[in-house]
mmCIF file of C-alpha atoms and ligand atoms in Angstrom:
data_model
loop_
_atom_site.group_PDB
_atom_site.id
_atom_site.type_symbol
_atom_site.label_atom_id
_atom_site.label_comp_id
_atom_site.label_asym_id
_atom_site.label_seq_id
_atom_site.Cartn_x
_atom_site.Cartn_y
_atom_site.Cartn_z
ATOM 1 C CA MET A 8 -18.952 -15.414 8.831
ATOM 2 C CA SER A 9 -21.259 -14.156 11.434
ATOM 3 C CA LEU A 10 -19.355 -11.036 12.188
ATOM 4 C CA GLN A 11 -21.409 -7.778 13.171
ATOM 5 C CA VAL A 12 -19.957 -4.281 11.812
ATOM 6 C CA LEU A 13 -20.339 -1.771 14.601
ATOM 7 C CA ASP A 14 -19.286 1.894 14.559
ATOM 8 C CA SER A 15 -16.602 3.405 12.556
ATOM 9 C CA PHE A 16 -13.583 4.750 14.624
ATOM 10 C CA TYR A 17 -11.206 6.191 11.906
ATOM 11 C CA GLU A 18 -12.076 7.866 8.893
ATOM 12 C CA GLY A 19 -9.030 8.055 6.321
ATOM 13 C CA LYS A 20 -8.300 9.410 2.976
ATOM 14 C CA ALA A 21 -8.985 6.350 1.385
ATOM 15 C CA LYS A 22 -10.632 4.234 3.804
ATOM 16 C CA THR A 23 -12.960 4.137 6.665
ATOM 17 C CA LEU A 24 -12.141 1.580 9.350
ATOM 18 C CA PHE A 25 -15.045 -0.052 11.837
ATOM 19 C CA ASN A 26 -14.987 -1.768 14.804
ATOM 20 C CA THR A 27 -16.730 -5.253 14.907
ATOM 21 C CA SER A 28 -18.224 -7.642 17.290
ATOM 22 C CA ASP A 29 -14.852 -9.387 17.447
ATOM 23 C CA PRO A 30 -12.317 -6.994 19.056
ATOM 24 C CA THR A 31 -9.587 -8.724 17.214
ATOM 25 C CA LEU A 32 -10.999 -8.044 13.974
ATOM 26 C CA ILE A 33 -11.804 -4.710 11.991
ATOM 27 C CA VAL A 34 -13.570 -3.773 8.731
ATOM 28 C CA GLN A 35 -11.861 -1.615 6.140
ATOM 29 C CA TYR A 36 -14.250 0.183 3.859
ATOM 30 C CA PHE A 37 -12.312 1.002 0.572
ATOM 31 C CA LYS A 38 -13.846 4.737 -0.762
ATOM 32 C CA ASP A 39 -13.486 6.187 -4.419
ATOM 33 C CA ASP A 40 -11.855 9.376 -2.611
ATOM 34 C CA ALA A 41 -8.310 10.173 -3.808
ATOM 35 C CA THR A 42 -5.783 12.630 -2.492
ATOM 36 C CA ALA A 43 -2.491 13.271 -3.115
ATOM 37 C CA PHE A 44 0.528 15.530 -2.153
ATOM 38 C CA ASN A 45 -0.656 15.382 1.681
ATOM 39 C CA ARG A 46 -4.168 16.461 0.654
ATOM 40 C CA GLN A 47 -3.399 19.447 -1.448
ATOM 41 C CA LYS A 48 -5.026 17.680 -4.356
ATOM 42 C CA PHE A 49 -8.185 15.616 -3.736
ATOM 43 C CA GLY A 50 -11.015 14.109 -5.894
ATOM 44 C CA GLN A 51 -12.757 10.852 -6.753
ATOM 45 C CA ILE A 52 -11.980 8.055 -8.866
ATOM 46 C CA ALA A 53 -15.160 6.166 -9.728
ATOM 47 C CA GLY A 54 -14.606 2.584 -8.789
ATOM 48 C CA LYS A 55 -11.417 2.811 -7.143
ATOM 49 C CA GLY A 56 -12.289 1.443 -3.998
ATOM 50 C CA VAL A 57 -13.664 -1.827 -5.515
ATOM 51 C CA VAL A 58 -10.362 -2.187 -7.900
ATOM 52 C CA ASN A 59 -8.123 -1.442 -4.753
ATOM 53 C CA LEU A 60 -10.139 -4.020 -2.505
ATOM 54 C CA ALA A 61 -9.835 -6.859 -5.265
ATOM 55 C CA ILE A 62 -6.168 -6.154 -5.930
ATOM 56 C CA THR A 63 -5.276 -5.889 -2.391
ATOM 57 C CA LYS A 64 -7.200 -9.432 -1.798
ATOM 58 C CA ALA A 65 -5.413 -11.072 -4.536
ATOM 59 C CA LEU A 66 -1.888 -9.805 -3.797
ATOM 60 C CA TYR A 67 -2.436 -10.509 -0.125
ATOM 61 C CA LYS A 68 -3.566 -14.246 -0.805
ATOM 62 C CA LEU A 69 -0.488 -14.422 -3.341
ATOM 63 C CA LEU A 70 1.854 -13.172 -0.503
ATOM 64 C CA GLU A 71 0.331 -15.447 2.132
ATOM 65 C CA SER A 72 0.767 -18.528 -0.330
ATOM 66 C CA LYS A 73 4.248 -17.598 -0.303
ATOM 67 C CA GLY A 74 4.818 -17.355 3.532
ATOM 68 C CA VAL A 75 4.357 -13.669 4.050
ATOM 69 C CA LYS A 76 1.718 -12.983 6.915
ATOM 70 C CA THR A 77 -0.852 -10.284 6.142
ATOM 71 C CA HIS A 78 -3.708 -8.837 8.112
ATOM 72 C CA LEU A 79 -6.094 -10.344 5.373
ATOM 73 C CA VAL A 80 -9.186 -12.384 7.040
ATOM 74 C CA ASP A 81 -11.995 -12.054 4.547
ATOM 75 C CA THR A 82 -14.237 -9.635 2.558
ATOM 76 C CA LEU A 83 -17.860 -8.865 3.091
ATOM 77 C CA ASP A 84 -18.555 -7.386 -0.098
ATOM 78 C CA GLU A 85 -16.572 -5.574 -2.938
ATOM 79 C CA ARG A 86 -15.717 -2.429 -0.414
ATOM 80 C CA ARG A 87 -15.332 -4.191 2.764
ATOM 81 C CA MET A 88 -12.392 -6.442 3.923
ATOM 82 C CA VAL A 89 -12.266 -7.857 7.322
ATOM 83 C CA SER A 90 -8.734 -7.698 8.700
ATOM 84 C CA ARG A 91 -6.783 -8.626 11.883
ATOM 85 C CA ARG A 92 -6.631 -5.538 14.126
ATOM 86 C CA VAL A 93 -3.108 -4.393 14.803
ATOM 87 C CA GLU A 94 -1.058 -1.573 15.991
ATOM 88 C CA ILE A 95 0.265 -0.018 12.931
ATOM 89 C CA VAL A 96 4.102 0.556 12.895
ATOM 90 C CA PRO A 97 4.327 4.543 12.178
ATOM 91 C CA LEU A 98 6.935 3.946 9.487
ATOM 92 C CA GLU A 99 5.629 3.622 5.696
ATOM 93 C CA VAL A 100 8.202 1.091 4.102
ATOM 94 C CA VAL A 101 8.744 2.248 0.438
ATOM 95 C CA VAL A 102 10.755 -0.059 -2.175
ATOM 96 C CA ARG A 103 11.985 1.050 -5.035
ATOM 97 C CA ASN A 104 13.057 -0.573 -8.393
ATOM 98 C CA ARG A 105 13.303 2.726 -10.819
ATOM 99 C CA VAL A 106 13.842 6.263 -9.626
ATOM 100 C CA ALA A 107 10.247 8.160 -9.526
ATOM 101 C CA GLY A 108 8.226 10.663 -7.307
ATOM 102 C CA THR A 109 9.970 12.108 -4.482
ATOM 103 C CA PHE A 110 12.869 9.909 -4.939
ATOM 104 C CA ALA A 111 13.486 11.920 -8.395
ATOM 105 C CA LYS A 112 12.738 15.011 -6.772
ATOM 106 C CA ARG A 113 14.885 14.635 -3.816
ATOM 107 C CA TYR A 114 18.199 13.751 -5.608
ATOM 108 C CA ALA A 115 17.406 15.392 -8.935
ATOM 109 C CA VAL A 116 17.586 12.000 -10.899
ATOM 110 C CA PRO A 117 15.652 11.445 -14.076
ATOM 111 C CA GLU A 118 12.368 9.457 -13.558
ATOM 112 C CA GLY A 119 12.692 5.980 -14.886
ATOM 113 C CA THR A 120 16.381 5.660 -14.204
ATOM 114 C CA VAL A 121 17.104 2.014 -13.185
ATOM 115 C CA LEU A 122 18.344 1.271 -9.894
ATOM 116 C CA PRO A 123 21.118 -1.086 -9.550
ATOM 117 C CA ALA A 124 19.388 -3.181 -6.637
ATOM 118 C CA PRO A 125 16.021 -2.408 -4.935
ATOM 119 C CA ILE A 126 16.216 0.577 -2.080
ATOM 120 C CA VAL A 127 14.233 0.221 0.893
ATOM 121 C CA GLU A 128 13.195 3.585 2.623
ATOM 122 C CA PHE A 129 11.176 4.483 5.789
ATOM 123 C CA PHE A 130 8.714 7.215 5.993
ATOM 124 C CA LEU A 131 7.598 8.867 9.504
ATOM 125 C CA LYS A 132 3.773 8.092 8.983
ATOM 126 C CA LYS A 133 2.848 11.739 10.407
ATOM 127 C CA ASP A 134 0.767 13.806 8.209
ATOM 128 C CA GLU A 135 1.305 17.124 10.020
ATOM 129 C CA LEU A 136 5.375 16.919 9.119
ATOM 130 C CA GLY A 137 4.369 15.606 5.443
ATOM 131 C CA ASP A 138 5.611 12.039 6.257
ATOM 132 C CA PRO A 139 9.224 12.912 6.135
ATOM 133 C CA LEU A 140 12.025 10.126 5.210
ATOM 134 C CA ILE A 141 13.679 8.710 8.395
ATOM 135 C CA THR A 142 16.469 6.509 9.094
ATOM 136 C CA ALA A 143 16.427 3.385 10.798
ATOM 137 C CA GLU A 144 18.653 4.635 13.555
ATOM 138 C CA ALA A 145 16.536 7.835 14.127
ATOM 139 C CA ALA A 146 13.480 5.518 14.253
ATOM 140 C CA ILE A 147 14.943 3.184 16.787
ATOM 141 C CA ALA A 148 16.261 6.348 18.853
ATOM 142 C CA ILE A 149 13.055 7.949 19.057
ATOM 143 C CA GLY A 150 11.022 4.565 19.972
ATOM 144 C CA LEU A 151 9.182 3.889 16.866
ATOM 145 C CA ALA A 152 10.647 0.478 16.404
ATOM 146 C CA THR A 153 13.243 -1.963 17.676
ATOM 147 C CA PRO A 154 16.465 -2.747 15.952
ATOM 148 C CA GLN A 155 14.967 -6.292 15.331
ATOM 149 C CA GLU A 156 11.695 -4.812 13.789
ATOM 150 C CA THR A 157 13.645 -2.500 11.440
ATOM 151 C CA GLN A 158 15.307 -5.488 10.333
ATOM 152 C CA ASP A 159 12.452 -7.468 9.978
ATOM 153 C CA LEU A 160 10.719 -4.479 8.055
ATOM 154 C CA ASP A 161 13.537 -4.136 5.598
ATOM 155 C CA ARG A 162 13.559 -7.980 5.083
ATOM 156 C CA LEU A 163 9.807 -8.371 4.539
ATOM 157 C CA ALA A 164 9.800 -5.600 2.093
ATOM 158 C CA ARG A 165 12.364 -7.183 0.115
ATOM 159 C CA GLN A 166 10.469 -10.459 0.080
ATOM 160 C CA VAL A 167 7.347 -8.802 -0.877
ATOM 161 C CA ASN A 168 9.260 -6.895 -3.683
ATOM 162 C CA GLU A 169 10.767 -10.037 -5.225
ATOM 163 C CA ILE A 170 7.011 -11.705 -5.082
ATOM 164 C CA LEU A 171 5.204 -8.857 -6.510
ATOM 165 C CA LYS A 172 7.757 -7.835 -9.221
ATOM 166 C CA ALA A 173 7.710 -11.410 -10.473
ATOM 167 C CA PHE A 174 3.899 -11.401 -10.512
ATOM 168 C CA PHE A 175 3.575 -8.120 -12.242
ATOM 169 C CA LEU A 176 6.127 -8.995 -14.849
ATOM 170 C CA ALA A 177 4.049 -11.968 -15.842
ATOM 171 C CA LEU A 178 1.454 -9.370 -16.552
ATOM 172 C CA ASN A 179 3.570 -7.005 -18.827
ATOM 173 C CA ILE A 180 3.763 -4.705 -15.969
ATOM 174 C CA GLU A 181 6.679 -3.379 -14.373
ATOM 175 C CA LEU A 182 6.636 -2.553 -10.557
ATOM 176 C CA ILE A 183 8.588 0.592 -10.244
ATOM 177 C CA ASP A 184 7.991 1.160 -6.400
ATOM 178 C CA PHE A 185 5.380 0.700 -3.644
ATOM 179 C CA LYS A 186 4.693 1.702 -0.068
ATOM 180 C CA LEU A 187 3.710 -0.808 2.509
ATOM 181 C CA GLU A 188 2.274 -0.606 6.091
ATOM 182 C CA PHE A 189 3.023 -3.203 8.731
ATOM 183 C CA GLY A 190 1.248 -3.655 12.147
ATOM 184 C CA LYS A 191 1.663 -5.687 15.308
ATOM 185 C CA LEU A 192 -0.474 -8.114 16.773
ATOM 186 C CA PRO A 193 -0.339 -8.070 20.753
ATOM 187 C CA ASP A 194 2.198 -10.666 20.741
ATOM 188 C CA GLY A 195 4.409 -8.844 18.542
ATOM 189 C CA THR A 196 4.155 -10.583 15.451
ATOM 190 C CA LEU A 197 4.370 -8.340 12.426
ATOM 191 C CA LEU A 198 1.887 -8.333 9.570
ATOM 192 C CA LEU A 199 1.525 -6.760 6.434
ATOM 193 C CA ALA A 200 -1.609 -4.177 6.731
ATOM 194 C CA ASP A 201 -3.456 -1.595 4.984
ATOM 195 C CA GLU A 202 -3.612 -1.937 1.121
ATOM 196 C CA ILE A 203 -1.439 -2.683 -1.765
ATOM 197 C CA SER A 204 -3.250 -1.220 -5.010
ATOM 198 C CA PRO A 205 -2.360 1.298 -7.628
ATOM 199 C CA ASP A 206 -2.953 4.143 -5.051
ATOM 200 C CA SER A 207 0.201 2.715 -3.145
ATOM 201 C CA CYS A 208 2.356 1.340 -6.194
ATOM 202 C CA ARG A 209 3.720 2.782 -9.414
ATOM 203 C CA PHE A 210 2.849 0.491 -12.253
ATOM 204 C CA TRP A 211 4.483 0.935 -15.834
ATOM 205 C CA GLU A 212 3.241 -1.158 -18.761
ATOM 206 C CA VAL A 213 6.128 -2.984 -20.301
ATOM 207 C CA GLY A 214 7.081 -1.619 -23.729
ATOM 208 C CA THR A 215 4.978 1.424 -23.683
ATOM 209 C CA GLY A 216 5.801 2.821 -20.218
ATOM 210 C CA LYS A 217 2.375 3.938 -19.959
ATOM 211 C CA LYS A 218 1.412 4.607 -16.431
ATOM 212 C CA LEU A 219 -1.362 2.542 -14.562
ATOM 213 C CA ASP A 220 -1.550 3.921 -11.349
ATOM 214 C CA LYS A 221 -2.157 7.032 -8.896
ATOM 215 C CA ASP A 222 0.283 9.168 -11.028
ATOM 216 C CA ARG A 223 -2.538 9.691 -13.511
ATOM 217 C CA PHE A 224 -4.612 11.394 -10.834
ATOM 218 C CA ARG A 225 -1.508 13.183 -9.478
ATOM 219 C CA GLN A 226 -0.198 14.377 -12.964
ATOM 220 C CA ASP A 227 -3.706 15.190 -14.466
ATOM 221 C CA LEU A 228 -2.896 12.652 -17.279
ATOM 222 C CA GLY A 229 -6.446 11.552 -17.686
ATOM 223 C CA GLY A 230 -7.784 7.893 -18.343
ATOM 224 C CA ILE A 231 -7.471 7.000 -14.420
ATOM 225 C CA GLU A 232 -10.530 4.829 -14.090
ATOM 226 C CA ASP A 233 -9.633 3.111 -17.057
ATOM 227 C CA ALA A 234 -5.990 2.749 -15.697
ATOM 228 C CA TYR A 235 -7.489 1.196 -12.349
ATOM 229 C CA ALA A 236 -9.903 -1.173 -14.171
ATOM 230 C CA GLU A 237 -7.049 -2.218 -16.542
ATOM 231 C CA MET A 238 -4.928 -3.018 -13.585
ATOM 232 C CA LEU A 239 -7.748 -5.265 -12.081
ATOM 233 C CA ARG A 240 -8.298 -6.997 -15.422
ATOM 234 C CA ARG A 241 -4.719 -8.046 -15.392
ATOM 235 C CA VAL A 242 -4.435 -9.063 -11.834
ATOM 236 C CA GLN A 243 -7.730 -11.056 -12.086
ATOM 237 C CA SER A 244 -6.397 -12.859 -15.093
ATOM 238 C CA ALA A 245 -3.696 -14.236 -13.103
ATOM 239 C CA THR A 246 -5.576 -15.452 -9.914
HETATM 240 N N1 ATP V 330 -5.355 -4.014 10.435
HETATM 241 C C1 ATP V 330 -5.388 -2.908 10.628
HETATM 242 N N2 ATP V 330 -5.582 -2.375 11.889
HETATM 243 C C2 ATP V 330 -5.626 -1.207 12.251
HETATM 244 N N3 ATP V 330 -5.206 -0.324 11.482
HETATM 245 C C3 ATP V 330 -5.036 -0.363 9.947
HETATM 246 C C4 ATP V 330 -4.934 -1.750 9.597
HETATM 247 N N4 ATP V 330 -4.592 -1.717 8.416
HETATM 248 C C5 ATP V 330 -4.755 -0.226 7.864
HETATM 249 N N5 ATP V 330 -4.739 0.354 9.029
HETATM 250 C C6 ATP V 330 -4.708 1.780 9.203
HETATM 251 O O1 ATP V 330 -5.988 2.110 8.616
HETATM 252 C C7 ATP V 330 -5.820 3.887 7.824
HETATM 253 C C8 ATP V 330 -6.590 3.490 6.578
HETATM 254 O O2 ATP V 330 -6.959 4.354 6.165
HETATM 255 P P1 ATP V 330 -6.502 5.254 5.116
HETATM 256 O O3 ATP V 330 -5.532 4.680 3.844
HETATM 257 O O4 ATP V 330 -7.632 6.005 4.351
HETATM 258 O O5 ATP V 330 -5.624 6.226 5.956
HETATM 259 P P2 ATP V 330 -4.910 7.656 5.497
HETATM 260 O O6 ATP V 330 -5.803 8.688 5.600
HETATM 261 O O7 ATP V 330 -4.164 7.319 4.199
HETATM 262 O O8 ATP V 330 -4.102 7.862 6.832
HETATM 263 P P3 ATP V 330 -2.564 7.495 6.732
HETATM 264 O O9 ATP V 330 -1.905 8.532 6.562
HETATM 265 O O10 ATP V 330 -2.756 6.868 8.279
HETATM 266 O O11 ATP V 330 -2.441 6.262 6.094
HETATM 267 C C9 ATP V 330 -4.388 3.760 7.882
HETATM 268 O O12 ATP V 330 -4.120 4.766 8.906
HETATM 269 C C10 ATP V 330 -3.770 2.278 8.185
HETATM 270 O O13 ATP V 330 -2.594 2.712 8.928
HETATM 271 MG MG1 MG V 331 -3.409 5.319 3.730
#
């Protein structure tokens, strides 16, 4: 691929975005920087960027093979992914299979409680507000998405959940919950964007319940690098 990487145009918490010689493509550089609780906690997880890119790539290829459109184009090296440039929908779409994280806190329900069916939630992507929960109705009312788009986001998120739940279960990992971001092409087509990694999912080992995701960083559980490496090993054993 004779793509030239140009200047950076966005410095995020976990990734830096670069323009390229093709205006329809960007490069995402995956860093080792880690933050939690809206940047109140920050640090580094050695090797995280490499793991997150490799896992994202493997999962996006799997999803594409099942008909889910993603922004993945290619990788340049172990930290740089070429993606379709999209306009990010300012909603984070969360799917939950078991109670954990902010859901447990918000409703005072014990972590680990199995939900009778998956739950999809939308959060407004706005760091200044702490990414608050938002209803589809409110998102439509303030012009963040059309009614059709909120339905499509919900449907796509549930489809991704079914594919990933089965994939991880075969690796002896239970997919507890995860966050997705979607973007739009100029013609309005919705694509899965950003990343799917131990930063954006909760993974519990079947049987032991061992956490193999960013909760080890959030909760100071130790062994964070090993947990990320273990998730990569399992994903690569299946792909
Ligand atoms: N294909 C894409 N085109 C344009 N922007 C994208 C694409 N994929 C992801 N992004 C955006 O790139 C940024 C990735 O950087 P990072 O994950 O570090 O952000 P962040 O600091 O977590 O901020 P945010 O709260 O916006 O996610 C995010 O803002 C994400 O929405
Ligand atoms: Mg992000």
